[in-house]
Amino acid sequence: MCGIVGYVGKQQCADILVNALKKLEYRGYDSAGIAVHSEGKIKTVKAKGKIAEGLEAKLTNEGKPVGTCGIAHTRWATHGEPSDINSHPIGNGKITIVHNGIIENYREIKEFLISKGYVFESETDTETVAKLLDYYYEGNPKDAIISALNDIEGAYALGIIFKDFPEKIFAVRKESPLIVGKGNGENFIASDMTAILEHTKEYYLLEYGEIAELDGENIVFCDMHKTEITKELSVADWDLDAAEKGGYEHFMLKEIHEQPEVIKTTINPRIKDGMPDLSECGITPEKLKKYNKIFVVACGTAMHAGLVGKYVIEKIARVPVDVDIASEFRYRDPIVSEGDLVIIISQSGETADSLAAMRLAKKLGAETLAIVNVKGSSIAREADMLIYTHAGPEIAVASTKAYMVQIAVMYLLAFEIAFAMGKIDEAECRRLTSLLRETPDVIEKILEDTEDAQYIASQLITADSLLYIGRGLDYALSMEGSLKLKEISYIHSESYAAGELKHGTISLITDNMPVIAVATQTDLFDKTISNIKEVKTRGAKVIMVCREGYNPDKDIADFKFGLPDDVENLIMPMAAVVPLQLIAYYTSVLRGNDVDKPRNLAKSVTVE
Ligand code: M6R
C-alpha cells in the first residue's frame, strides 16, 4: 500500500527520494510524487502510473527540484481514482503533506473547511488534512499538527513540510507505521526500513501520540503536549543484500530460493537439545496445556499457513483449532473467551484486519500469540506472546519464504503443544523435531531442478481457468498453490477438496482444462487418485504433484512433479509447496507479467 519517504540533509534530495520510493514499489501503488523545499518554495512533482513512466518522466521533462529537504510518496488509491491530481504530496504551497492510511471523518472535516471558504481540488481524504493544518497554522507547526490531530479520526502516518521551515520535516502517526531514520548529517522518515536501508540502519519507531521534528543534524520527539521525549534507537538487522535481487531475475524467485536458509534461521534458535523450546517467546508447556481452544486468524497466504497448522495441531495434539479469515472473524461475533488462544499470523504485522481481529480477541479475554516477520510492527507490539519469523525482508508481493517459515513455526508449536499435553512422548517429539530440521535439505534438493515446474507452467499459460485439488494437508496446500497462481499469473483458479468436486464443481471440467492434483499424503492417496480419475475421464489435463516413486498412467495424469519419496506425510507440505510456488512463478514469467508487483495488489494491506 502507500509508501512514505522523507529526506533532510546536505545532499540534493530529488534522486534520493525517487530511489527510496523505488524501494517501496513492492508495496503496491498507482501514482507517485515528491515535494522539495526549493528556492524559497515548496515544489511538487507527481504523476499517475509507475515511477519510471510517470514521476521520473515528468522530472526529466520539467526538471528536478533543487533542494536538500523533501518528502515523497507512492499512493495506492482508496479515496479517488489514481490520477495526477489525487497523487501525493498534497498541499497549497505553504504546507504540503504525504499520508498513508485513511481519514474516517474526512467528510465532516471537508464540510467544515468548505464552510470556512476552502476549495478542494482532489477527491482524497488526504486533502482535508492538508487544509486542516493550514486552517490551524499560525506560525507554529507543532501547534497546528496537534490541533489538526485532535479533529482527525482514522489511521494515518503523515510526513509534513512547512514553507516557513525549509530545513525541517515533521512526522506523526496513528496505526500506519512510520520510522525515523538517523543518518550521518542527514535524517529520514520512511514507512518501512527497506526504503532507507542503503543510507542507514539506525531508526526510531514513531508511536501514536508522538511528533517527530527533524533536520539534517537533529531529531527531536515530543508528545501531544509538546513535552520532549527520549526514544530508544533501534538497529535493523536486515542488510542491503536482503533487499536486493542478488542476481535473480525477480525477488519472488530469490525468495523461493532463500527458503532453506530462512527455515534454519527461524527454527534453529527455537530448538534446544533436540526439543522445541519457545520459552524465549513467552510460550511455555504450562501455558500451552491450559488452552481450551485455539483459533488461528490471518489473511491470504498467512491464513493458508494457519490451515496447515490446524491439520498438524489437531492431528498430533488433538486440540480443536478454528482457522478464520481475519476480515470475517472480526465481524462474526466470534465465540472466543478466556482460556482460548488466538494465534495471529502476519508477514507484515500491519494487516488492518488481522490487527483488528487480534484486538478483538484480547478484548474478549483470549491470550494472543503473534507470528510475525516485520520487527516492531503493530501486531508484534500488541500481542501477548510473540514469535518472530526470521525470513528477512520479503519484497515480492506474492508471499513465499514468509509462508514457509510461518508453517515451520506452526510445526514447532504443534510439537510443543502435543508434548505438553502428553499426546506424544519425548522420543516422538524429538523425532518430529529432527524431521523438521531436515526440511531445508529436502527443499534445497527440490530447488536444484526447476525444469519440470517450467514445463508445467508452459502447459498453463493459455488456460482461462484451472483447478487445484487435494485432500487433507494437500487440500490446505492446494489453496495456497491456487492463490499464488492467480495473484501473479492472472489466470482464474480455484482450489477444491478433491472429494467435494462431484458436488458441483466437476461440471466446470471441459477438454484440456488443467487440474493440478496435489497427492502427497500416502494415507489419502487412493482416494485422491479416484477423484483424479473423475476429472481425467471428463477431459481434464491433469498435472500431479506427488511422490517421485509414483508413475501415473496416461489415464490418470498427463504430467507429474515428483517429490522425494521418503518425506513423512506430516512434514510434506514444507516440500510440496515449493513446486506450487515455482509453477506460479514461471507461469507469470511466461505470460510476461510483472511478477513481483502484480496489478491491483499491495504487499502490506493496511486498510480493511
Ligand atoms: O502481511 P500479511 O501476512 O498479514 O498479509 C496477508 C496477505 O495480504 C498476504 O499473505 C497476501 O495474501 C499475499 N499477497 C499472498 O501472496
Coordinates of C-alpha atoms and ligand atoms in Angstrom, one line a residue:
M1 CA 0.0 0.0 0.0
C2 CA 1.0 3.7 0.1
G3 CA 4.7 4.4 0.9
I4 CA 6.3 7.5 2.6
V5 CA 9.8 8.7 2.4
G6 CA 11.4 12.0 3.6
Y7 CA 15.0 13.2 3.4
V8 CA 16.7 16.2 5.1
G9 CA 20.5 16.7 4.9
K10 CA 23.1 18.2 2.8
Q11 CA 22.6 16.3 -0.5
Q12 CA 20.3 17.1 -3.3
C13 CA 17.2 15.1 -2.4
A14 CA 15.2 14.6 -5.5
D15 CA 17.1 11.5 -6.7
I16 CA 17.4 10.2 -3.1
L17 CA 13.6 10.4 -2.7
V18 CA 12.9 8.8 -6.1
N19 CA 15.3 5.9 -5.4
A20 CA 13.8 5.4 -2.0
L21 CA 10.3 5.3 -3.5
K22 CA 11.5 2.7 -5.9
K23 CA 12.4 0.5 -2.9
L24 CA 8.8 0.8 -1.8
E25 CA 7.4 -0.2 -5.2
Y26 CA 6.8 -3.7 -3.9
R27 CA 4.1 -2.4 -1.5
G28 CA 1.9 -1.7 -4.5
Y29 CA 0.9 1.8 -5.8
D30 CA -0.6 3.5 -8.7
S31 CA 0.9 7.0 -8.6
A32 CA 4.0 8.7 -7.1
G33 CA 5.3 12.1 -6.2
I34 CA 7.9 14.3 -4.5
A35 CA 7.8 17.7 -2.8
V36 CA 11.0 19.6 -2.1
H37 CA 11.9 22.8 -0.4
S38 CA 13.3 24.5 -3.5
E39 CA 14.4 28.2 -3.9
G40 CA 12.0 29.5 -1.2
K41 CA 9.0 27.5 -2.4
I42 CA 7.7 24.0 -2.0
K43 CA 8.0 22.4 -5.4
T44 CA 5.8 19.4 -6.0
V45 CA 6.1 16.9 -8.9
K46 CA 3.7 14.0 -9.1
A47 CA 2.2 11.7 -11.6
K48 CA -0.1 8.8 -12.1
G49 CA 1.4 5.4 -13.0
K50 CA 4.7 3.7 -12.4
I51 CA 7.6 5.7 -11.1
A52 CA 9.7 5.2 -14.2
E53 CA 7.0 6.1 -16.7
G54 CA 5.1 8.7 -14.6
L55 CA 7.1 10.6 -12.0
E56 CA 10.6 10.1 -13.5
A57 CA 9.5 11.1 -17.0
K58 CA 7.9 14.2 -15.5
L59 CA 11.0 15.1 -13.6
T60 CA 13.1 14.7 -16.8
N61 CA 10.7 17.0 -18.7
E62 CA 10.1 19.6 -16.0
G63 CA 13.5 19.4 -14.3
K64 CA 14.2 18.1 -10.8
P65 CA 13.5 20.5 -7.9
V66 CA 16.7 21.7 -6.4
G67 CA 16.9 21.3 -2.7
T68 CA 18.1 19.2 0.3
C69 CA 14.8 18.7 2.2
G70 CA 11.7 16.9 0.8
I71 CA 9.0 14.3 1.2
A72 CA 7.8 11.7 -1.2
H73 CA 5.0 9.2 -1.6
T74 CA 3.7 6.2 -3.6
R75 CA -0.1 6.1 -3.5
W76 CA -2.4 3.1 -3.6
A77 CA -5.7 4.7 -4.4
T78 CA -8.5 4.4 -1.8
H79 CA -10.4 7.7 -1.9
G80 CA -10.4 8.9 -5.5
E81 CA -9.1 7.2 -8.6
P82 CA -5.4 7.0 -9.5
S83 CA -4.7 10.4 -11.2
D84 CA -2.1 13.2 -11.1
I85 CA -4.4 15.4 -9.0
N86 CA -5.1 12.7 -6.4
S87 CA -1.5 11.8 -6.1
H88 CA 0.6 12.9 -3.1
P89 CA 2.2 15.1 -1.9
I90 CA -0.8 17.3 -1.4
G91 CA -0.7 20.9 -0.3
N92 CA -1.1 24.5 -1.1
G93 CA 2.5 25.7 -1.3
K94 CA 2.6 26.7 2.4
I95 CA 2.0 23.3 3.9
T96 CA 2.5 20.0 2.0
I97 CA 1.9 16.5 3.2
V98 CA 2.2 12.8 2.4
H99 CA -0.3 10.5 4.0
N100 CA -0.7 6.7 4.5
G101 CA -3.9 5.3 5.9
I102 CA -7.5 6.5 5.9
I103 CA -9.1 9.5 7.5
E104 CA -12.5 8.2 8.6
N105 CA -14.2 11.5 9.3
Y106 CA -12.9 13.4 6.3
R107 CA -16.4 14.2 5.0
E108 CA -17.3 16.2 8.2
I109 CA -13.9 18.0 8.2
K110 CA -14.3 18.8 4.5
E111 CA -17.7 20.3 5.0
F112 CA -16.4 22.3 7.9
L113 CA -13.5 23.6 5.8
I114 CA -15.7 24.4 2.8
S115 CA -17.8 26.5 5.2
K116 CA -14.6 28.4 6.0
G117 CA -14.0 29.1 2.3
Y118 CA -11.6 26.3 1.4
V119 CA -11.9 24.9 -2.1
F120 CA -10.9 21.3 -2.7
E121 CA -9.2 20.0 -5.8
S122 CA -8.8 16.3 -5.3
E123 CA -11.1 13.5 -4.2
T124 CA -8.8 12.4 -1.5
D125 CA -9.3 12.3 2.3
T126 CA -5.7 13.5 2.5
E127 CA -6.5 16.9 1.2
T128 CA -8.7 17.5 4.2
V129 CA -5.7 17.0 6.5
A130 CA -3.5 19.4 4.4
K131 CA -6.2 22.0 4.5
L132 CA -7.0 21.5 8.2
L133 CA -3.3 22.0 9.0
D134 CA -3.5 25.2 7.0
Y135 CA -6.6 26.3 8.9
Y136 CA -4.8 25.9 12.3
Y137 CA -1.4 27.1 11.2
E138 CA -0.4 30.4 12.8
G139 CA 3.4 30.1 12.6
N140 CA 4.0 27.1 14.9
P141 CA 4.0 23.7 13.1
K142 CA 3.5 21.6 16.2
D143 CA 0.5 23.6 17.4
A144 CA -1.1 23.2 14.0
I145 CA -0.3 19.5 14.0
I146 CA -1.7 18.9 17.5
S147 CA -4.9 20.9 16.8
A148 CA -5.5 19.0 13.5
L149 CA -4.8 15.6 15.0
N150 CA -7.4 16.3 17.7
D151 CA -10.0 16.6 15.0
I152 CA -8.9 13.6 12.9
E153 CA -10.3 10.1 13.2
G154 CA -8.8 7.1 11.4
A155 CA -5.4 5.6 10.7
Y156 CA -2.6 7.6 9.4
A157 CA 1.1 8.3 9.0
L158 CA 1.9 11.8 7.9
G159 CA 5.1 13.5 6.6
I160 CA 4.7 17.2 6.6
I161 CA 6.7 20.2 5.4
F162 CA 6.1 23.9 6.0
K163 CA 7.3 26.5 3.6
D164 CA 8.3 28.6 6.6
F165 CA 10.7 25.9 7.8
P166 CA 12.8 25.0 4.8
E167 CA 15.1 22.6 6.6
K168 CA 12.6 20.6 8.6
I169 CA 10.3 17.6 8.2
F170 CA 7.6 16.9 10.7
A171 CA 6.1 13.4 11.1
V172 CA 3.2 11.8 13.1
R173 CA 1.4 8.5 13.0
K174 CA -1.6 6.6 14.3
E175 CA -1.8 2.9 13.3
S176 CA 0.0 3.2 9.9
P177 CA 3.7 2.5 10.6
L178 CA 6.4 5.2 10.3
I179 CA 10.0 5.2 11.2
V180 CA 12.5 8.0 11.6
G181 CA 16.0 7.0 10.2
K182 CA 19.1 8.5 11.8
G183 CA 21.9 9.1 9.3
N184 CA 25.2 11.0 9.5
G185 CA 24.4 14.7 8.8
E186 CA 21.2 13.5 7.2
N187 CA 17.9 12.1 8.5
F188 CA 14.9 10.3 7.1
I189 CA 11.3 9.3 7.5
A190 CA 10.0 6.2 5.9
S191 CA 7.1 3.8 6.1
D192 CA 9.4 0.9 6.0
M193 CA 13.1 0.3 6.5
T194 CA 13.8 -1.1 3.0
A195 CA 13.4 2.5 1.6
I196 CA 16.3 3.9 3.6
L197 CA 18.5 0.8 4.2
E198 CA 21.2 2.0 1.8
H199 CA 21.6 5.1 3.9
T200 CA 21.2 3.9 7.4
K201 CA 20.3 1.0 9.6
E202 CA 19.5 3.1 12.7
Y203 CA 16.0 4.2 13.3
Y204 CA 13.3 5.2 15.8
L205 CA 9.9 3.7 15.7
L206 CA 7.3 6.5 15.9
E207 CA 4.5 5.7 18.3
Y208 CA 0.9 7.1 18.3
G209 CA 0.8 10.4 20.0
E210 CA 4.4 11.3 19.2
I211 CA 5.6 14.1 16.8
A212 CA 9.0 13.9 15.2
E213 CA 10.8 17.1 14.1
L214 CA 13.9 16.5 12.1
D215 CA 16.6 18.5 10.3
G216 CA 19.9 17.2 9.0
E217 CA 21.6 17.2 12.4
N218 CA 18.8 16.7 15.0
I219 CA 15.8 14.5 15.6
V220 CA 13.5 15.7 18.3
F221 CA 10.4 13.9 19.6
C222 CA 7.6 15.3 21.7
D223 CA 4.2 14.2 22.8
M224 CA 0.8 15.9 22.1
H225 CA 1.6 18.4 25.0
K226 CA 4.8 19.4 23.3
T227 CA 6.8 17.8 26.1
E228 CA 10.1 16.5 24.7
I229 CA 10.5 12.7 24.9
T230 CA 13.6 10.4 24.6
K231 CA 13.2 7.4 22.4
E232 CA 15.2 4.3 22.0
L233 CA 17.3 4.0 18.8
S234 CA 16.9 0.6 17.1
V235 CA 19.2 -1.0 14.6
A236 CA 17.8 -3.0 11.7
D237 CA 19.3 -6.5 11.3
W238 CA 18.3 -6.7 7.6
D239 CA 21.2 -6.0 5.3
L240 CA 21.1 -4.3 2.0
D241 CA 21.6 -7.6 0.1
A242 CA 18.4 -8.9 1.6
A243 CA 16.5 -6.1 -0.1
E244 CA 18.3 -6.5 -3.5
K245 CA 17.7 -9.1 -6.2
G246 CA 21.2 -10.6 -5.9
G247 CA 21.4 -11.9 -9.4
Y248 CA 17.9 -13.4 -9.6
E249 CA 15.5 -12.1 -12.2
H250 CA 12.8 -11.4 -9.7
F251 CA 12.5 -11.0 -5.9
M252 CA 10.0 -13.8 -5.9
L253 CA 12.5 -16.3 -7.4
K254 CA 15.2 -15.1 -5.0
E255 CA 12.8 -15.5 -2.0
I256 CA 11.8 -19.0 -3.1
H257 CA 15.5 -20.0 -3.2
E258 CA 16.1 -18.4 0.2
Q259 CA 13.7 -20.8 1.9
P260 CA 16.1 -23.4 3.1
E261 CA 18.2 -20.8 4.8
V262 CA 15.4 -18.9 6.4
I263 CA 13.9 -22.1 7.8
K264 CA 17.2 -22.7 9.6
T265 CA 17.3 -19.1 10.9
T266 CA 13.8 -19.4 12.2
I267 CA 13.7 -22.8 13.8
N268 CA 17.3 -23.5 15.0
P269 CA 17.2 -20.9 17.9
R270 CA 13.9 -22.4 19.0
I271 CA 15.2 -26.0 19.3
K272 CA 17.2 -26.8 22.4
D273 CA 18.7 -30.2 22.9
G274 CA 16.6 -31.6 20.2
M275 CA 13.3 -30.4 21.6
P276 CA 11.2 -27.4 20.6
D277 CA 11.6 -24.5 23.0
L278 CA 9.6 -21.4 22.6
S279 CA 10.1 -20.1 26.1
E280 CA 12.1 -17.1 24.8
C281 CA 8.8 -16.0 23.1
G282 CA 6.9 -16.3 26.3
I283 CA 5.4 -19.7 25.4
T284 CA 5.8 -22.4 28.0
P285 CA 4.5 -26.0 28.2
E286 CA 2.4 -24.9 31.3
K287 CA 0.7 -22.3 29.3
L288 CA 0.1 -24.5 26.3
K289 CA -1.5 -27.2 28.4
K290 CA -4.3 -24.9 29.6
Y291 CA -5.9 -23.6 26.4
N292 CA -9.5 -24.9 25.7
K293 CA -9.5 -24.0 22.1
I294 CA -7.1 -22.5 19.6
F295 CA -8.0 -20.0 16.9
V296 CA -5.8 -19.0 14.0
V297 CA -6.7 -15.7 12.4
A298 CA -5.0 -14.2 9.4
C299 CA -5.4 -13.1 5.8
G300 CA -4.4 -14.6 2.4
T301 CA -1.3 -16.7 2.4
A302 CA -0.8 -16.3 6.2
M303 CA -4.3 -17.8 6.6
H304 CA -3.2 -20.7 4.5
A305 CA -0.2 -21.2 6.8
G306 CA -2.8 -21.3 9.6
L307 CA -4.7 -24.1 7.8
V308 CA -1.5 -26.3 7.7
G309 CA -1.1 -25.5 11.4
K310 CA -4.7 -26.6 12.1
Y311 CA -4.2 -30.0 10.4
V312 CA -0.9 -30.6 12.2
I313 CA -2.0 -29.4 15.7
E314 CA -5.3 -31.3 15.5
K315 CA -3.6 -34.5 14.3
I316 CA -0.9 -34.7 16.9
A317 CA -2.1 -32.6 19.8
R318 CA -5.9 -33.3 19.5
V319 CA -6.8 -29.8 20.4
P320 CA -9.6 -28.2 18.3
V321 CA -8.3 -25.4 16.0
D322 CA -10.5 -23.0 14.1
V323 CA -9.0 -21.1 11.3
D324 CA -10.6 -17.8 10.4
I325 CA -10.1 -15.1 7.7
A326 CA -9.4 -12.0 9.8
S327 CA -12.0 -9.8 8.0
E328 CA -14.7 -12.4 8.8
F329 CA -13.6 -13.1 12.3
R330 CA -13.8 -9.5 13.4
Y331 CA -17.4 -9.1 12.3
R332 CA -18.9 -12.5 13.0
D333 CA -19.2 -12.1 16.8
P334 CA -16.8 -15.0 17.4
I335 CA -17.3 -17.2 20.4
V336 CA -13.9 -16.6 22.0
S337 CA -13.2 -16.2 25.7
E338 CA -10.8 -16.5 28.5
G339 CA -8.9 -19.8 28.3
D340 CA -8.6 -19.6 24.5
L341 CA -5.5 -19.0 22.5
V342 CA -5.8 -16.8 19.4
I343 CA -2.8 -17.0 17.0
I344 CA -2.4 -14.1 14.5
I345 CA -0.1 -14.8 11.6
S346 CA 1.1 -11.9 9.5
Q347 CA 4.2 -11.3 7.5
S348 CA 3.9 -7.5 7.6
G349 CA 2.5 -7.3 11.1
E350 CA 0.4 -4.4 9.9
T351 CA -2.5 -6.0 8.1
A352 CA -5.5 -4.0 9.2
D353 CA -8.0 -6.8 9.5
S354 CA -5.5 -9.1 11.4
L355 CA -4.6 -6.3 13.8
A356 CA -8.3 -5.6 14.5
A357 CA -9.0 -9.3 14.9
M358 CA -6.2 -9.5 17.5
R359 CA -7.5 -6.5 19.4
L360 CA -11.0 -8.1 19.5
A361 CA -9.6 -11.4 20.7
K362 CA -7.8 -9.6 23.5
K363 CA -11.0 -7.7 24.4
L364 CA -12.8 -11.0 24.6
G365 CA -10.3 -12.3 27.2
A366 CA -8.3 -14.7 25.0
E367 CA -4.5 -14.7 25.1
T368 CA -2.9 -13.7 21.8
L369 CA 0.1 -15.1 20.1
A370 CA 1.5 -13.3 17.0
I371 CA 3.7 -15.0 14.4
V372 CA 5.1 -12.0 12.6
N373 CA 8.0 -11.2 10.3
V374 CA 8.4 -7.5 10.5
K375 CA 10.1 -6.4 13.7
G376 CA 8.4 -3.7 15.7
S377 CA 5.2 -3.9 13.6
S378 CA 1.9 -3.2 15.3
I379 CA 0.8 -6.8 15.6
A380 CA 4.2 -7.7 17.0
R381 CA 4.0 -5.0 19.6
E382 CA 0.4 -5.6 20.8
A383 CA 0.4 -9.4 21.1
D384 CA 0.6 -11.1 24.5
M385 CA 3.2 -13.5 23.1
L386 CA 5.3 -13.2 20.0
I387 CA 7.3 -15.4 17.7
Y388 CA 9.3 -13.6 15.0
T389 CA 9.8 -15.4 11.8
H390 CA 13.3 -14.6 10.6
A391 CA 12.5 -14.5 6.9
G392 CA 14.2 -11.1 6.3
P393 CA 12.5 -8.6 4.0
E394 CA 10.0 -10.2 1.7
I395 CA 9.8 -7.8 -1.3
A396 CA 7.7 -9.8 -3.8
V397 CA 4.0 -9.2 -3.3
A398 CA 3.4 -13.0 -3.6
S399 CA 4.4 -14.4 -0.3
T400 CA 6.7 -17.5 -0.4
K401 CA 9.5 -17.5 2.2
A402 CA 7.3 -15.9 4.8
Y403 CA 4.7 -18.6 4.3
M404 CA 7.4 -21.3 4.6
V405 CA 8.6 -20.0 8.0
Q406 CA 5.1 -19.4 9.2
I407 CA 4.4 -23.1 8.7
A408 CA 7.7 -24.0 10.2
V409 CA 6.7 -22.1 13.4
M410 CA 3.3 -23.8 13.4
Y411 CA 5.1 -27.2 13.3
L412 CA 7.3 -26.3 16.3
L413 CA 4.2 -25.0 18.1
A414 CA 2.2 -28.2 17.3
F415 CA 5.1 -30.4 18.6
E416 CA 5.4 -28.4 21.8
I417 CA 1.6 -28.4 22.4
A418 CA 1.3 -32.1 21.7
F419 CA 4.2 -32.9 24.1
A420 CA 3.0 -30.5 26.8
M421 CA -0.4 -32.2 26.7
G422 CA 1.1 -35.7 26.8
K423 CA -0.2 -36.6 23.4
I424 CA 3.2 -37.5 22.1
D425 CA 6.2 -38.7 24.2
E426 CA 9.6 -37.2 24.3
A427 CA 11.0 -39.6 21.8
E428 CA 8.3 -38.8 19.3
C429 CA 8.7 -35.1 19.9
R430 CA 12.4 -35.4 19.2
R431 CA 11.8 -37.4 16.1
L432 CA 9.3 -34.9 14.7
T433 CA 11.6 -32.0 15.5
S434 CA 14.5 -33.7 13.8
L435 CA 12.3 -34.3 10.7
L436 CA 11.6 -30.5 10.7
R437 CA 15.3 -29.8 10.8
E438 CA 15.8 -32.0 7.7
T439 CA 13.4 -29.9 5.6
P440 CA 16.0 -27.3 4.4
D441 CA 18.0 -30.1 2.7
V442 CA 14.9 -31.6 1.2
I443 CA 13.9 -28.2 -0.2
E444 CA 17.4 -27.5 -1.4
K445 CA 17.2 -30.7 -3.5
I446 CA 13.9 -29.8 -5.0
L447 CA 15.2 -26.4 -6.0
E448 CA 18.2 -27.9 -7.8
D449 CA 16.0 -28.8 -10.8
T450 CA 13.2 -26.4 -11.7
E451 CA 12.7 -27.7 -15.3
D452 CA 9.6 -29.7 -14.6
A453 CA 7.9 -26.6 -13.0
Q454 CA 8.8 -24.6 -16.1
Y455 CA 7.4 -27.3 -18.4
I456 CA 4.2 -27.4 -16.3
A457 CA 3.9 -23.6 -16.5
S458 CA 4.2 -23.7 -20.2
Q459 CA 1.1 -26.0 -20.2
L460 CA -0.9 -23.5 -18.2
I461 CA -0.3 -20.2 -19.9
T462 CA -3.1 -20.4 -22.4
A463 CA -5.7 -21.6 -19.8
D464 CA -8.6 -19.4 -18.9
S465 CA -9.2 -21.2 -15.7
L466 CA -7.9 -24.2 -13.7
L467 CA -8.5 -26.2 -10.6
Y468 CA -6.2 -27.3 -7.7
I469 CA -7.4 -30.3 -5.8
G470 CA -6.2 -32.3 -2.8
R471 CA -7.2 -33.9 0.4
G472 CA -6.2 -33.2 4.0
L473 CA -2.9 -31.4 4.1
D474 CA -2.8 -31.5 0.3
Y475 CA -6.0 -29.5 0.3
A476 CA -4.6 -26.9 2.6
L477 CA -1.6 -26.6 0.2
S478 CA -3.8 -26.5 -2.9
M479 CA -5.4 -23.4 -1.6
E480 CA -2.0 -21.7 -1.3
G481 CA -1.0 -23.0 -4.8
S482 CA -4.2 -21.6 -6.3
L483 CA -3.8 -18.2 -4.6
K484 CA -0.2 -18.0 -5.7
L485 CA -1.0 -18.8 -9.3
K486 CA -4.0 -16.4 -9.6
E487 CA -2.4 -13.4 -8.0
I488 CA 0.6 -13.3 -10.3
S489 CA -0.5 -15.1 -13.5
Y490 CA -4.0 -13.5 -13.6
I491 CA -5.4 -16.9 -14.6
H492 CA -8.6 -17.8 -12.8
S493 CA -8.1 -20.7 -10.5
E494 CA -9.9 -22.4 -7.6
S495 CA -8.9 -24.9 -5.0
Y496 CA -11.2 -27.7 -4.1
A497 CA -11.2 -30.5 -1.6
A498 CA -10.8 -33.4 -4.1
G499 CA -13.8 -35.3 -2.6
E500 CA -16.1 -32.3 -2.9
L501 CA -15.7 -31.9 -6.7
K502 CA -18.6 -34.1 -7.6
H503 CA -21.0 -32.0 -5.6
G504 CA -20.9 -29.2 -8.2
T505 CA -17.6 -28.1 -9.4
I506 CA -16.9 -31.0 -11.6
S507 CA -19.4 -29.6 -14.1
L508 CA -16.7 -27.0 -15.0
I509 CA -14.4 -29.6 -16.4
T510 CA -14.0 -29.4 -20.1
D511 CA -11.5 -30.8 -22.6
N512 CA -7.9 -29.8 -21.6
M513 CA -8.9 -27.8 -18.6
P514 CA -5.8 -28.0 -16.4
V515 CA -6.2 -29.6 -13.0
I516 CA -3.3 -29.6 -10.6
A517 CA -3.8 -32.5 -8.2
V518 CA -1.7 -32.4 -5.1
A519 CA -1.4 -36.0 -3.9
T520 CA 1.4 -36.4 -1.4
Q521 CA -0.4 -37.8 1.6
T522 CA 0.0 -41.6 1.4
D523 CA -3.0 -42.4 3.7
L524 CA -5.3 -40.4 1.3
F525 CA -3.6 -41.3 -1.9
D526 CA -6.0 -43.9 -3.3
K527 CA -9.0 -41.7 -2.5
T528 CA -7.3 -38.8 -4.3
I529 CA -6.5 -41.0 -7.3
S530 CA -10.2 -41.8 -7.6
N531 CA -11.0 -38.1 -7.7
I532 CA -8.3 -37.5 -10.3
K533 CA -9.8 -40.2 -12.5
E534 CA -13.2 -38.5 -12.2
V535 CA -11.7 -35.3 -13.8
K536 CA -9.4 -37.2 -16.2
T537 CA -12.3 -39.1 -17.7
R538 CA -14.1 -35.8 -18.3
G539 CA -11.2 -34.5 -20.4
A540 CA -9.1 -32.6 -17.8
K541 CA -5.3 -32.1 -18.4
V542 CA -4.1 -33.5 -15.0
I543 CA -0.8 -32.4 -13.5
M544 CA 0.1 -34.3 -10.4
V545 CA 2.3 -33.1 -7.6
C546 CA 3.1 -36.4 -6.0
R547 CA 6.0 -38.6 -4.7
E548 CA 8.8 -39.4 -7.1
G549 CA 8.2 -43.2 -6.9
Y550 CA 4.6 -43.0 -8.3
N551 CA 4.4 -43.0 -12.1
P552 CA 0.9 -42.3 -13.1
D553 CA -0.6 -44.0 -16.2
K554 CA -1.7 -41.7 -19.0
D555 CA -5.4 -42.3 -18.0
I556 CA -4.6 -40.6 -14.6
A557 CA -2.2 -37.8 -15.3
D558 CA -0.5 -36.0 -18.2
F559 CA 2.5 -34.9 -16.2
K560 CA 3.8 -35.1 -12.7
F561 CA 6.1 -33.1 -10.5
G562 CA 8.0 -35.6 -8.3
L563 CA 8.8 -35.0 -4.7
P564 CA 11.2 -37.1 -2.5
D565 CA 9.6 -40.4 -1.5
D566 CA 11.0 -40.5 2.0
V567 CA 9.4 -37.3 3.4
E568 CA 6.8 -38.1 6.1
N569 CA 3.2 -37.1 5.4
L570 CA 3.0 -34.6 8.3
I571 CA 6.1 -32.7 7.1
M572 CA 5.4 -33.0 3.4
P573 CA 3.7 -29.5 3.0
M574 CA 7.0 -27.8 3.5
A575 CA 8.4 -29.6 0.5
A576 CA 5.3 -29.8 -1.6
V577 CA 4.6 -26.1 -1.6
V578 CA 7.8 -25.4 -3.4
P579 CA 6.7 -26.8 -6.8
L580 CA 3.4 -24.9 -6.4
Q581 CA 5.4 -21.6 -5.9
L582 CA 7.6 -22.4 -8.9
I583 CA 4.7 -23.2 -11.1
A584 CA 3.0 -19.9 -10.3
Y585 CA 6.3 -18.0 -10.7
Y586 CA 7.1 -19.5 -14.2
T587 CA 3.5 -19.1 -15.4
S588 CA 3.6 -15.4 -14.5
V589 CA 7.0 -15.0 -16.2
L590 CA 5.9 -16.8 -19.4
R591 CA 2.8 -14.6 -19.6
G592 CA 5.0 -11.5 -19.4
N593 CA 3.5 -10.2 -16.1
D594 CA 5.1 -8.0 -13.6
V595 CA 5.9 -10.9 -11.2
D596 CA 6.9 -9.0 -8.2
K597 CA 4.3 -6.3 -8.4
P598 CA 1.1 -7.8 -9.7
R599 CA -1.6 -5.4 -10.7
N600 CA -4.0 -4.1 -8.0
L601 CA -2.2 -5.8 -5.2
A602 CA -0.3 -4.3 -2.2
K603 CA 2.3 -6.0 -0.1
S604 CA 1.1 -4.6 3.2
V605 CA -2.7 -4.2 3.4
T606 CA -3.2 -1.5 6.0
V607 CA -6.9 -0.8 5.1
E608 CA -9.8 -3.1 5.9
Ligands
M6R1 O1 1.3 -9.2 5.8 P1 0.3 -10.3 6.0 O2 0.9 -11.7 6.1 O3 -0.7 -10.1 7.1 O4 -0.5 -10.3 4.6 C1 -1.6 -11.2 4.4 C2 -2.0 -11.2 3.0 O5 -2.3 -10.0 2.5 C3 -0.9 -11.8 2.1 O6 -0.5 -13.1 2.6 C4 -1.3 -11.9 0.6 O7 -2.3 -12.9 0.5 C5 -0.2 -12.3 -0.3 N1 -0.1 -11.4 -1.4 C6 -0.2 -13.7 -0.8 O8 0.9 -14.0 -1.6

